[in-house]
């Protein structure tokens, strides 16, 4: 059980002082009865807490799947440009869950699109990003020319990408170019890697004399990009996606 004011603060409904004022004005109820005591203990998963008649369901952590558009920075805050968190909050300013200390799990280059998990669950982020976990990440890659069979073999075995860095084993297969591909795209592939080195995919292709003209992440671990999401759109993870991540019933993603 936790204090009512902490419950509401964690759900992004306001600061402790703001919650106290809301309680004083009778705007908050617990199990159908108006409550004015911020220290009231409530059971997170069973208490019916409402603000202005709007039900607030407790979520220990929150999880969003974003189809990142090009032009956004994969960061929580950055003084040099708009971040994915800024973007999400601008589009749903009334979503209390987006007021939490959210961060993107892993980075995508500014000009790269695709799957990005946004959460406040540090333990999950560590599991997905730890090099020892070898979590697979799959990218749809368009190039300015076709790779030879030998080039594909080298990429799968691992290549030196500079500064003493060598990539681990990868998988690559040819793909059909999607509608709206870059004008200078000549070939398309799906590339699966288990690392996240700086500009890794671009640097890998450059070792084989090819330049990336378009890049989109389509999968990370058990998560697959929802093709119904246009670039810039996002949604909470489904129960099946949460379960696939080993979260079970801990994570909830909606309030109201």
PDB file of C-alpha atoms in Angstrom, residues 67-208:
ATOM      1  CA  UNK A  67       7.192   4.776 -34.833  1.00  0.00           C
ATOM      2  CA  UNK A  68       9.940   7.371 -34.729  1.00  0.00           C
ATOM      3  CA  UNK A  69       9.938   9.808 -37.643  1.00  0.00           C
ATOM      4  CA  UNK A  70      13.097  11.265 -39.112  1.00  0.00           C
ATOM      5  CA  UNK A  71      14.180  14.558 -37.575  1.00  0.00           C
ATOM      6  CA  UNK A  72      13.680  13.713 -33.899  1.00  0.00           C
ATOM      7  CA  UNK A  73      16.430  13.070 -31.372  1.00  0.00           C
ATOM      8  CA  UNK A  74      16.362   9.811 -29.407  1.00  0.00           C
ATOM      9  CA  UNK A  75      16.694  11.464 -26.015  1.00  0.00           C
ATOM     10  CA  UNK A  76      14.615  12.621 -23.063  1.00  0.00           C
ATOM     11  CA  UNK A  77      15.878  16.193 -23.348  1.00  0.00           C
ATOM     12  CA  UNK A  78      18.304  17.975 -25.606  1.00  0.00           C
ATOM     13  CA  UNK A  79      19.002  21.660 -26.099  1.00  0.00           C
ATOM     14  CA  UNK A  80      19.874  21.162 -29.764  1.00  0.00           C
ATOM     15  CA  UNK A  81      16.563  19.907 -31.141  1.00  0.00           C
ATOM     16  CA  UNK A  82      13.194  18.291 -30.555  1.00  0.00           C
ATOM     17  CA  UNK A  83      13.301  14.932 -28.816  1.00  0.00           C
ATOM     18  CA  UNK A  84      10.943  11.988 -29.136  1.00  0.00           C
ATOM     19  CA  UNK A  85       9.626  12.756 -25.639  1.00  0.00           C
ATOM     20  CA  UNK A  86       8.907  16.381 -26.614  1.00  0.00           C
ATOM     21  CA  UNK A  87       7.078  15.094 -29.695  1.00  0.00           C
ATOM     22  CA  UNK A  88       4.874  12.685 -27.760  1.00  0.00           C
ATOM     23  CA  UNK A  89       3.959  15.237 -25.092  1.00  0.00           C
ATOM     24  CA  UNK A  90       3.106  17.846 -27.712  1.00  0.00           C
ATOM     25  CA  UNK A  91       0.665  15.431 -29.356  1.00  0.00           C
ATOM     26  CA  UNK A  92      -1.065  14.265 -26.187  1.00  0.00           C
ATOM     27  CA  UNK A  93      -0.654  17.131 -23.701  1.00  0.00           C
ATOM     28  CA  UNK A  94      -3.442  15.799 -21.477  1.00  0.00           C
ATOM     29  CA  UNK A  95      -1.943  12.306 -21.145  1.00  0.00           C
ATOM     30  CA  UNK A  96      -0.731  12.203 -17.528  1.00  0.00           C
ATOM     31  CA  UNK A  97       1.454   9.152 -18.169  1.00  0.00           C
ATOM     32  CA  UNK A  98       3.573  11.176 -20.590  1.00  0.00           C
ATOM     33  CA  UNK A  99       4.506  13.527 -17.747  1.00  0.00           C
ATOM     34  CA  UNK A 100       6.618  10.801 -16.139  1.00  0.00           C
ATOM     35  CA  UNK A 101      10.410  10.589 -16.413  1.00  0.00           C
ATOM     36  CA  UNK A 102      10.291   8.760 -19.721  1.00  0.00           C
ATOM     37  CA  UNK A 103      13.225   7.849 -21.936  1.00  0.00           C
ATOM     38  CA  UNK A 104      13.746   6.006 -25.225  1.00  0.00           C
ATOM     39  CA  UNK A 105      15.189   2.515 -24.892  1.00  0.00           C
ATOM     40  CA  UNK A 106      18.185   2.634 -27.169  1.00  0.00           C
ATOM     41  CA  UNK A 107      18.984   5.250 -29.763  1.00  0.00           C
ATOM     42  CA  UNK A 108      18.081   5.780 -33.375  1.00  0.00           C
ATOM     43  CA  UNK A 109      19.970   8.327 -35.453  1.00  0.00           C
ATOM     44  CA  UNK A 110      18.149  11.578 -36.112  1.00  0.00           C
ATOM     45  CA  UNK A 111      17.478  10.599 -39.735  1.00  0.00           C
ATOM     46  CA  UNK A 112      16.496   7.004 -38.882  1.00  0.00           C
ATOM     47  CA  UNK A 113      12.863   5.968 -38.524  1.00  0.00           C
ATOM     48  CA  UNK A 114      11.104   3.061 -36.881  1.00  0.00           C
ATOM     49  CA  UNK A 115      10.509   1.157 -33.701  1.00  0.00           C
ATOM     50  CA  UNK A 116      11.388   2.881 -30.458  1.00  0.00           C
ATOM     51  CA  UNK A 117      10.294   1.710 -27.009  1.00  0.00           C
ATOM     52  CA  UNK A 118       9.611   4.627 -24.661  1.00  0.00           C
ATOM     53  CA  UNK A 119       9.309   3.789 -20.975  1.00  0.00           C
ATOM     54  CA  UNK A 120      10.317   4.644 -17.421  1.00  0.00           C
ATOM     55  CA  UNK A 121      11.368   1.061 -16.658  1.00  0.00           C
ATOM     56  CA  UNK A 122      15.137   1.175 -16.210  1.00  0.00           C
ATOM     57  CA  UNK A 123      15.464  -2.537 -15.461  1.00  0.00           C
ATOM     58  CA  UNK A 124      13.780  -3.475 -18.742  1.00  0.00           C
ATOM     59  CA  UNK A 125      15.935  -1.012 -20.676  1.00  0.00           C
ATOM     60  CA  UNK A 126      19.055  -2.601 -19.171  1.00  0.00           C
ATOM     61  CA  UNK A 127      17.902  -6.077 -20.175  1.00  0.00           C
ATOM     62  CA  UNK A 128      17.226  -5.000 -23.750  1.00  0.00           C
ATOM     63  CA  UNK A 129      20.413  -2.977 -24.197  1.00  0.00           C
ATOM     64  CA  UNK A 130      23.001  -4.983 -22.266  1.00  0.00           C
ATOM     65  CA  UNK A 131      25.611  -6.345 -24.717  1.00  0.00           C
ATOM     66  CA  UNK A 132      25.680  -9.631 -22.816  1.00  0.00           C
ATOM     67  CA  UNK A 133      22.002 -10.216 -23.617  1.00  0.00           C
ATOM     68  CA  UNK A 134      22.526 -10.227 -27.413  1.00  0.00           C
ATOM     69  CA  UNK A 135      19.024  -8.858 -28.040  1.00  0.00           C
ATOM     70  CA  UNK A 136      18.349  -8.845 -31.773  1.00  0.00           C
ATOM     71  CA  UNK A 137      17.503  -5.643 -33.630  1.00  0.00           C
ATOM     72  CA  UNK A 138      16.274  -5.835 -37.205  1.00  0.00           C
ATOM     73  CA  UNK A 139      16.505  -2.972 -39.692  1.00  0.00           C
ATOM     74  CA  UNK A 140      15.043  -2.366 -43.110  1.00  0.00           C
ATOM     75  CA  UNK A 141      17.945  -0.854 -45.044  1.00  0.00           C
ATOM     76  CA  UNK A 142      17.994   0.808 -48.450  1.00  0.00           C
ATOM     77  CA  UNK A 143      21.341   1.255 -50.209  1.00  0.00           C
ATOM     78  CA  UNK A 144      22.713   3.118 -53.194  1.00  0.00           C
ATOM     79  CA  UNK A 145      23.671  -0.168 -54.815  1.00  0.00           C
ATOM     80  CA  UNK A 146      23.323  -3.922 -54.478  1.00  0.00           C
ATOM     81  CA  UNK A 147      25.599  -5.952 -52.207  1.00  0.00           C
ATOM     82  CA  UNK A 148      27.555  -8.860 -53.646  1.00  0.00           C
ATOM     83  CA  UNK A 149      27.241 -12.329 -52.156  1.00  0.00           C
ATOM     84  CA  UNK A 150      30.754 -11.925 -50.775  1.00  0.00           C
ATOM     85  CA  UNK A 151      29.821  -8.630 -49.138  1.00  0.00           C
ATOM     86  CA  UNK A 152      26.804 -10.245 -47.486  1.00  0.00           C
ATOM     87  CA  UNK A 153      28.999 -13.087 -46.231  1.00  0.00           C
ATOM     88  CA  UNK A 154      31.491 -10.636 -44.701  1.00  0.00           C
ATOM     89  CA  UNK A 155      28.715  -8.651 -43.012  1.00  0.00           C
ATOM     90  CA  UNK A 156      27.309 -11.840 -41.507  1.00  0.00           C
ATOM     91  CA  UNK A 157      30.706 -12.849 -40.144  1.00  0.00           C
ATOM     92  CA  UNK A 158      31.489  -9.408 -38.725  1.00  0.00           C
ATOM     93  CA  UNK A 159      33.472  -6.496 -40.134  1.00  0.00           C
ATOM     94  CA  UNK A 160      35.910  -3.884 -38.848  1.00  0.00           C
ATOM     95  CA  UNK A 161      34.053  -0.565 -38.768  1.00  0.00           C
ATOM     96  CA  UNK A 162      36.930   1.611 -37.566  1.00  0.00           C
ATOM     97  CA  UNK A 163      38.502   2.656 -34.292  1.00  0.00           C
ATOM     98  CA  UNK A 164      39.276  -0.965 -33.485  1.00  0.00           C
ATOM     99  CA  UNK A 165      35.622  -1.976 -33.462  1.00  0.00           C
ATOM    100  CA  UNK A 166      34.465  -5.198 -35.065  1.00  0.00           C
ATOM    101  CA  UNK A 167      30.830  -6.126 -35.369  1.00  0.00           C
ATOM    102  CA  UNK A 168      29.492  -9.462 -34.226  1.00  0.00           C
ATOM    103  CA  UNK A 169      27.682 -12.034 -36.350  1.00  0.00           C
ATOM    104  CA  UNK A 170      24.690 -10.693 -38.259  1.00  0.00           C
ATOM    105  CA  UNK A 171      21.986 -11.899 -40.611  1.00  0.00           C
ATOM    106  CA  UNK A 172      21.048 -10.253 -43.877  1.00  0.00           C
ATOM    107  CA  UNK A 173      18.497 -10.982 -46.575  1.00  0.00           C
ATOM    108  CA  UNK A 174      17.293  -9.120 -49.593  1.00  0.00           C
ATOM    109  CA  UNK A 175      14.011  -7.220 -49.380  1.00  0.00           C
ATOM    110  CA  UNK A 176      11.644  -5.459 -51.717  1.00  0.00           C
ATOM    111  CA  UNK A 177      11.949  -1.684 -51.662  1.00  0.00           C
ATOM    112  CA  UNK A 178       8.946  -0.114 -49.969  1.00  0.00           C
ATOM    113  CA  UNK A 179       6.760   2.526 -51.579  1.00  0.00           C
ATOM    114  CA  UNK A 180       8.187   5.982 -51.127  1.00  0.00           C
ATOM    115  CA  UNK A 181      11.804   4.860 -50.862  1.00  0.00           C
ATOM    116  CA  UNK A 182      14.614   7.345 -51.384  1.00  0.00           C
ATOM    117  CA  UNK A 183      15.225   8.352 -55.003  1.00  0.00           C
ATOM    118  CA  UNK A 184      18.812   7.125 -54.905  1.00  0.00           C
ATOM    119  CA  UNK A 185      17.933   3.743 -53.392  1.00  0.00           C
ATOM    120  CA  UNK A 186      19.024   0.862 -55.618  1.00  0.00           C
ATOM    121  CA  UNK A 187      18.610  -2.136 -53.310  1.00  0.00           C
ATOM    122  CA  UNK A 188      16.917  -3.068 -50.015  1.00  0.00           C
ATOM    123  CA  UNK A 189      17.738  -5.552 -47.245  1.00  0.00           C
ATOM    124  CA  UNK A 190      16.719  -6.701 -43.802  1.00  0.00           C
ATOM    125  CA  UNK A 191      19.708  -6.672 -41.457  1.00  0.00           C
ATOM    126  CA  UNK A 192      19.633  -8.243 -37.985  1.00  0.00           C
ATOM    127  CA  UNK A 193      22.331  -7.391 -35.440  1.00  0.00           C
ATOM    128  CA  UNK A 194      22.716  -7.801 -31.677  1.00  0.00           C
ATOM    129  CA  UNK A 195      24.716  -4.664 -30.961  1.00  0.00           C
ATOM    130  CA  UNK A 196      24.132  -0.937 -30.975  1.00  0.00           C
ATOM    131  CA  UNK A 197      27.417   0.683 -31.870  1.00  0.00           C
ATOM    132  CA  UNK A 198      27.477   4.290 -33.012  1.00  0.00           C
ATOM    133  CA  UNK A 199      26.077   4.567 -36.575  1.00  0.00           C
ATOM    134  CA  UNK A 200      26.650   0.816 -36.782  1.00  0.00           C
ATOM    135  CA  UNK A 201      24.461  -0.078 -39.758  1.00  0.00           C
ATOM    136  CA  UNK A 202      25.750   2.839 -41.837  1.00  0.00           C
ATOM    137  CA  UNK A 203      29.360   2.032 -40.981  1.00  0.00           C
ATOM    138  CA  UNK A 204      28.859  -1.661 -41.771  1.00  0.00           C
ATOM    139  CA  UNK A 205      27.554  -0.851 -45.224  1.00  0.00           C
ATOM    140  CA  UNK A 206      30.326   1.642 -45.895  1.00  0.00           C
ATOM    141  CA  UNK A 207      32.895  -1.130 -45.360  1.00  0.00           C
ATOM    142  CA  UNK A 208      31.346  -2.819 -48.391  1.00  0.00           C
TER     143      UNK A 208
END
